[in-house]
Amino acid sequence: MKKILAPSILAADFANLQRDVEMVNNSEADWFHIDIMDGVFVPNISFGMPVLKAIEKHATKFIDVHLMIVNPDQYFKTFAELGANMLTVHYEACTHLHRSLQSIKAEGMQAGVALNPHTNVQLLKDTIKNIDMVCLMSVNPGFGGQHFIENTYQKVRELKQMINEQNANTLIEIDGGVTNQNAQQLIEAGADVLVAGSYVFGAENPTQTIADLKQMMNNS
Ligand code: DX5
Ligand code: ZN
């Protein structure tokens, strides 16, 4: 299966958002990764619905929304209306995860679950068949530009094994600190989707950086 690269808009230039969205449209990237933070679940606030609406107006690719918010269920309908294709909630923010997954799918979106670095992948053993994508956080959520946590490789392998054992159809996404230094190793460990924020948007030539990362991912 072809590997997926999802530039994280959190690292874009918000004063030139349309330009950066079009850069992704015209690049070899596959998805838009959109981080929504509430200042409660994580110690930072990113942006909310009006900004997502503005992005969606120009975006021509799959929209992967990562909710770092408490009580996410109350907003599922809104995010579906705003054009989210994948909606990812945090395991740590959902008291009734199984119900949340059903509600996301009932709104016509794919359902993702994100795990903080301290959360064990085995906790998803009873729900993995209901999950379209697991997002393994390779930094503590809340900020771009942090260092990749090395233990992530082990988590990818363990999760991949669980997915294979249960014959589940679940993608593995890695979010945080992804660069050309770890992309290949992550794919080899079993990752399907790599999110990259500051590595892409901080590059001198983001379009070329995306092309180079994609080549590295598909040659692994
Ligand atoms: C962090 C966000 C990430 C972030 C990744 O909480 O979930 O998506 O944008 O940024 P980099 O690639 O800079 O670590
Ligand atoms: Zn994210």
CSV table of C-alpha atoms and ligand atoms in Angstrom, one decimal:
chain,number,residue,atom,x,y,z
A,1,MET,CA,0.0,0.0,0.0
A,2,LYS,CA,1.2,3.5,-0.8
A,3,LYS,CA,2.3,5.5,2.2
A,4,ILE,CA,0.6,8.7,3.2
A,5,LEU,CA,2.2,12.0,4.0
A,6,ALA,CA,0.1,14.6,5.9
A,7,PRO,CA,1.7,18.1,6.3
A,8,SER,CA,0.5,19.7,9.6
A,9,ILE,CA,-1.1,23.1,9.0
A,10,LEU,CA,-0.2,24.1,12.6
A,11,ALA,CA,3.3,24.9,11.2
A,12,ALA,CA,1.9,26.9,8.2
A,13,ASP,CA,2.1,30.7,8.0
A,14,PHE,CA,-1.3,31.8,9.2
A,15,ALA,CA,-1.0,35.1,7.5
A,16,ASN,CA,-0.5,33.3,4.2
A,17,LEU,CA,-2.8,30.4,4.8
A,18,GLN,CA,-4.3,30.2,1.3
A,19,ARG,CA,-0.7,30.2,-0.2
A,20,ASP,CA,0.3,27.3,2.1
A,21,VAL,CA,-2.9,25.3,1.5
A,22,GLU,CA,-2.3,25.6,-2.2
A,23,MET,CA,1.3,24.6,-1.8
A,24,VAL,CA,0.1,21.3,-0.3
A,25,ASN,CA,-2.6,21.0,-3.0
A,26,ASN,CA,0.1,21.2,-5.7
A,27,SER,CA,2.6,19.0,-3.9
A,28,GLU,CA,3.0,15.2,-3.6
A,29,ALA,CA,1.5,15.3,-0.1
A,30,ASP,CA,-1.6,13.2,0.4
A,31,TRP,CA,-3.6,14.7,3.2
A,32,PHE,CA,-4.0,17.9,5.3
A,33,HIS,CA,-3.4,17.3,9.0
A,34,ILE,CA,-5.4,19.8,11.1
A,35,ASP,CA,-4.7,20.2,14.8
A,36,ILE,CA,-7.5,21.5,17.0
A,37,MET,CA,-6.5,22.4,20.6
A,38,ASP,CA,-8.7,23.7,23.4
A,39,GLY,CA,-6.2,24.9,26.0
A,40,VAL,CA,-7.7,22.3,28.4
A,41,PHE,CA,-6.7,18.9,27.1
A,42,VAL,CA,-3.4,20.3,26.0
A,43,PRO,CA,-1.6,23.5,27.3
A,44,ASN,CA,-2.1,25.4,24.1
A,45,ILE,CA,-4.8,26.8,21.8
A,46,SER,CA,-4.4,26.4,18.1
A,47,PHE,CA,-7.4,27.5,16.0
A,48,GLY,CA,-11.1,26.6,15.7
A,49,MET,CA,-14.0,26.2,13.3
A,50,PRO,CA,-13.7,29.5,11.2
A,51,VAL,CA,-10.1,28.7,10.4
A,52,LEU,CA,-10.9,25.1,9.4
A,53,LYS,CA,-13.7,26.4,7.2
A,54,ALA,CA,-11.2,28.8,5.5
A,55,ILE,CA,-8.8,25.9,4.9
A,56,GLU,CA,-11.5,23.6,3.6
A,57,LYS,CA,-12.5,26.2,1.1
A,58,HIS,CA,-9.2,25.9,-0.7
A,59,ALA,CA,-8.0,22.4,0.2
A,60,THR,CA,-8.4,19.7,-2.6
A,61,LYS,CA,-7.1,16.8,-0.5
A,62,PHE,CA,-8.3,14.5,2.3
A,63,ILE,CA,-8.8,16.4,5.6
A,64,ASP,CA,-7.4,14.6,8.7
A,65,VAL,CA,-8.6,16.5,11.8
A,66,HIS,CA,-6.8,15.7,15.1
A,67,LEU,CA,-8.9,16.8,18.1
A,68,MET,CA,-6.9,17.6,21.2
A,69,ILE,CA,-10.0,18.7,23.2
A,70,VAL,CA,-12.0,17.4,26.1
A,71,ASN,CA,-15.6,16.3,25.5
A,72,PRO,CA,-15.1,15.9,21.7
A,73,ASP,CA,-18.4,14.2,21.1
A,74,GLN,CA,-20.4,17.4,21.2
A,75,TYR,CA,-18.6,18.7,18.1
A,76,PHE,CA,-18.7,15.6,15.8
A,77,LYS,CA,-21.6,16.9,13.7
A,78,THR,CA,-19.9,20.3,13.3
A,79,PHE,CA,-16.6,18.8,12.1
A,80,ALA,CA,-18.5,16.6,9.6
A,81,GLU,CA,-20.2,19.7,8.2
A,82,LEU,CA,-16.8,21.5,8.0
A,83,GLY,CA,-15.5,18.8,5.7
A,84,ALA,CA,-13.4,16.6,7.9
A,85,ASN,CA,-12.8,13.2,6.3
A,86,MET,CA,-11.0,11.6,9.2
A,87,LEU,CA,-11.8,12.7,12.8
A,88,THR,CA,-9.3,11.6,15.5
A,89,VAL,CA,-10.2,11.8,19.1
A,90,HIS,CA,-7.8,11.1,22.0
A,91,TYR,CA,-8.1,7.9,24.0
A,92,GLU,CA,-7.4,9.9,27.1
A,93,ALA,CA,-10.3,12.3,26.4
A,94,CYS,CA,-13.0,9.7,25.8
A,95,THR,CA,-14.9,8.0,28.6
A,96,HIS,CA,-17.0,6.0,26.2
A,97,LEU,CA,-14.6,5.4,23.3
A,98,HIS,CA,-16.6,2.8,21.5
A,99,ARG,CA,-19.6,5.0,21.5
A,100,SER,CA,-17.5,8.0,20.2
A,101,LEU,CA,-16.2,5.8,17.3
A,102,GLN,CA,-19.8,4.9,16.3
A,103,SER,CA,-20.9,8.5,16.5
A,104,ILE,CA,-18.0,9.7,14.2
A,105,LYS,CA,-18.9,7.0,11.6
A,106,ALA,CA,-22.6,7.8,11.8
A,107,GLU,CA,-21.6,11.4,10.7
A,108,GLY,CA,-20.0,9.9,7.6
A,109,MET,CA,-16.4,10.3,8.7
A,110,GLN,CA,-13.6,7.8,9.3
A,111,ALA,CA,-12.8,7.4,13.0
A,112,GLY,CA,-9.3,7.8,14.4
A,113,VAL,CA,-7.9,7.4,18.0
A,114,ALA,CA,-4.8,9.1,19.2
A,115,LEU,CA,-2.6,7.8,22.0
A,116,ASN,CA,-0.4,10.0,24.1
A,117,PRO,CA,3.2,8.9,24.5
A,118,HIS,CA,2.4,7.4,27.9
A,119,THR,CA,-0.6,5.4,26.8
A,120,ASN,CA,-0.1,1.7,26.1
A,121,VAL,CA,-1.3,0.4,22.7
A,122,GLN,CA,-2.8,-2.7,24.3
A,123,LEU,CA,-5.6,-0.5,25.7
A,124,LEU,CA,-7.0,-0.6,22.1
A,125,LYS,CA,-7.2,-4.4,22.0
A,126,ASP,CA,-11.0,-4.4,22.4
A,127,THR,CA,-11.7,-1.6,19.9
A,128,ILE,CA,-9.1,-2.0,17.2
A,129,LYS,CA,-11.5,-3.5,14.7
A,130,ASN,CA,-13.7,-0.4,15.0
A,131,ILE,CA,-10.8,2.1,14.5
A,132,ASP,CA,-9.9,3.3,11.0
A,133,MET,CA,-6.6,4.9,12.2
A,134,VAL,CA,-4.5,4.9,15.3
A,135,CYS,CA,-2.5,8.1,15.7
A,136,LEU,CA,0.6,7.4,17.9
A,137,MET,CA,1.8,10.7,19.4
A,138,SER,CA,5.6,10.7,19.1
A,139,VAL,CA,5.7,14.0,21.1
A,140,ASN,CA,3.5,15.2,23.9
A,141,PRO,CA,0.6,16.9,22.2
A,142,GLY,CA,0.2,20.6,22.2
A,143,PHE,CA,3.1,22.0,20.2
A,144,GLY,CA,4.9,21.7,16.9
A,145,GLY,CA,8.7,21.5,16.6
A,146,GLN,CA,9.4,19.1,19.5
A,147,HIS,CA,11.8,16.2,19.5
A,148,PHE,CA,10.7,12.8,18.4
A,149,ILE,CA,10.4,10.2,21.2
A,150,GLU,CA,12.4,7.1,20.3
A,151,ASN,CA,10.1,4.6,22.1
A,152,THR,CA,7.6,5.2,19.3
A,153,TYR,CA,9.3,2.6,17.1
A,154,GLN,CA,8.5,-0.1,19.7
A,155,LYS,CA,4.9,1.1,19.9
A,156,VAL,CA,4.4,1.0,16.1
A,157,ARG,CA,5.7,-2.6,16.0
A,158,GLU,CA,3.4,-3.7,18.9
A,159,LEU,CA,0.4,-2.0,17.3
A,160,LYS,CA,1.1,-3.5,13.9
A,161,GLN,CA,1.2,-6.9,15.5
A,162,MET,CA,-2.2,-6.4,17.2
A,163,ILE,CA,-3.7,-5.2,13.9
A,164,ASN,CA,-2.4,-8.2,12.0
A,165,GLU,CA,-3.5,-10.7,14.7
A,166,GLN,CA,-7.0,-9.4,14.6
A,167,ASN,CA,-7.1,-8.9,10.9
A,168,ALA,CA,-8.1,-5.3,11.4
A,169,ASN,CA,-8.1,-2.7,8.7
A,170,THR,CA,-6.5,0.1,10.7
A,171,LEU,CA,-3.9,2.6,9.6
A,172,ILE,CA,-1.0,3.7,11.8
A,173,GLU,CA,-0.3,7.4,11.9
A,174,ILE,CA,2.8,9.0,13.5
A,175,ASP,CA,2.5,12.6,14.7
A,176,GLY,CA,5.3,14.7,16.1
A,177,GLY,CA,8.9,15.3,15.3
A,178,VAL,CA,8.9,13.5,12.0
A,179,THR,CA,11.9,14.3,9.7
A,180,ASN,CA,14.1,12.6,7.1
A,181,GLN,CA,16.0,11.2,10.1
A,182,ASN,CA,13.1,8.9,11.2
A,183,ALA,CA,10.6,8.6,8.3
A,184,GLN,CA,12.1,5.5,6.7
A,185,GLN,CA,12.5,3.7,10.0
A,186,LEU,CA,8.9,4.5,11.0
A,187,ILE,CA,7.6,3.0,7.7
A,188,GLU,CA,9.8,-0.1,8.2
A,189,ALA,CA,8.3,-0.5,11.7
A,190,GLY,CA,4.8,-0.5,10.2
A,191,ALA,CA,3.6,3.1,10.0
A,192,ASP,CA,1.2,4.1,7.1
A,193,VAL,CA,0.7,7.8,7.6
A,194,LEU,CA,3.4,10.3,8.7
A,195,VAL,CA,2.4,13.8,9.9
A,196,ALA,CA,5.1,16.5,9.4
A,197,GLY,CA,4.7,20.1,10.5
A,198,SER,CA,7.8,22.1,11.1
A,199,TYR,CA,10.0,19.9,9.0
A,200,VAL,CA,7.9,20.7,6.0
A,201,PHE,CA,6.8,24.3,6.5
A,202,GLY,CA,10.2,25.3,8.1
A,203,ALA,CA,12.1,24.1,5.0
A,204,GLU,CA,13.5,26.5,2.5
A,205,ASN,CA,11.6,24.6,-0.2
A,206,PRO,CA,8.5,22.8,1.3
A,207,THR,CA,7.4,21.3,-2.0
A,208,GLN,CA,10.7,19.7,-2.6
A,209,THR,CA,10.9,18.6,1.1
A,210,ILE,CA,7.5,16.9,0.6
A,211,ALA,CA,8.7,15.1,-2.6
A,212,ASP,CA,11.9,13.9,-0.9
A,213,LEU,CA,10.0,12.6,2.2
A,214,LYS,CA,7.5,10.8,-0.1
A,215,GLN,CA,10.2,9.2,-2.0
A,216,MET,CA,11.9,8.0,1.2
A,217,MET,CA,8.6,6.6,2.5
A,218,ASN,CA,7.8,4.7,-0.7
A,219,ASN,CA,11.2,3.2,-1.0
A,220,SER,CA,11.2,1.8,2.5
B,1,DX5,C1,1.3,18.3,18.1
B,1,DX5,C2,0.4,18.2,16.8
B,1,DX5,C3,1.2,17.8,15.6
B,1,DX5,C4,2.2,18.9,15.2
B,1,DX5,C5,3.4,18.2,14.6
B,1,DX5,O1,0.4,18.3,19.2
B,1,DX5,O2,-0.5,17.1,17.0
B,1,DX5,O3,0.4,17.5,14.5
B,1,DX5,O4,1.7,19.8,14.3
B,1,DX5,O5,4.4,19.1,14.4
B,1,DX5,P1,5.9,18.8,14.2
B,1,DX5,O6,5.9,17.9,12.9
B,1,DX5,O7,6.5,20.1,14.1
B,1,DX5,O8,6.3,18.0,15.4
B,2,ZN,ZN,-1.6,16.4,15.2
